[in-house]
Coordinates of C-alpha atoms in Angstrom, one line a residue:
M26 CA -16.4 -7.0 26.9
M27 CA -14.1 -5.2 24.5
G28 CA -15.1 -1.6 23.6
K29 CA -14.4 0.4 20.5
V30 CA -12.3 3.5 20.0
Y31 CA -13.2 6.1 17.4
I32 CA -11.1 9.1 16.4
V33 CA -13.5 12.0 15.7
G34 CA -12.3 15.3 14.4
A35 CA -14.3 18.4 15.4
G36 CA -13.5 20.2 12.2
P37 CA -13.2 24.0 12.6
G38 CA -14.8 23.7 16.0
D39 CA -18.3 24.9 15.3
V40 CA -20.8 22.5 16.7
E41 CA -23.1 23.1 13.7
L42 CA -20.4 21.7 11.4
L43 CA -20.0 18.3 13.0
T44 CA -20.8 15.4 10.8
L45 CA -23.9 13.4 11.7
K46 CA -21.6 10.4 12.5
A47 CA -19.4 12.6 14.9
Y48 CA -22.5 13.9 16.6
K49 CA -23.9 10.4 17.2
L50 CA -20.6 9.1 18.5
I51 CA -20.2 12.0 20.9
K52 CA -23.8 11.6 22.2
S53 CA -23.2 7.8 22.8
A54 CA -19.6 7.8 24.2
D55 CA -18.8 6.4 27.6
A56 CA -15.5 8.4 27.6
I57 CA -14.1 11.3 25.6
L58 CA -10.4 12.1 25.5
Y59 CA -10.0 15.7 24.2
D60 CA -7.4 18.5 23.9
R61 CA -7.6 22.2 24.7
L62 CA -8.8 23.1 21.1
I63 CA -12.2 21.6 21.5
N64 CA -15.3 23.9 21.6
Q65 CA -17.0 23.4 25.0
E66 CA -20.3 23.4 23.2
I67 CA -19.3 20.1 21.5
L68 CA -18.4 18.6 24.9
S69 CA -21.8 19.6 26.2
L70 CA -23.4 17.1 23.8
A71 CA -21.9 14.2 25.8
K72 CA -24.2 12.2 28.0
P73 CA -24.2 13.2 31.7
N74 CA -22.2 10.1 32.9
C75 CA -19.6 10.3 30.1
E76 CA -16.1 10.5 31.4
L77 CA -14.3 13.6 30.0
V78 CA -10.5 13.3 30.0

C-alpha cells in the first residue's frame, strides 16, 4: 500500500497556532520527520507509536 506524504509547517512554533489541518495530520501520522526548530510540545501530539525522525 502506498502512503501519503504531507509537508506541514509549524508556523511560529506555538502549538496553539497550528492550523486544524496540521493538528489532525500530526495526530494521525505514522512517522514525522522534523528539524531542531520544532517545539517539543508539537511533537507530543503525535500518537505513541509514531516514528519520530
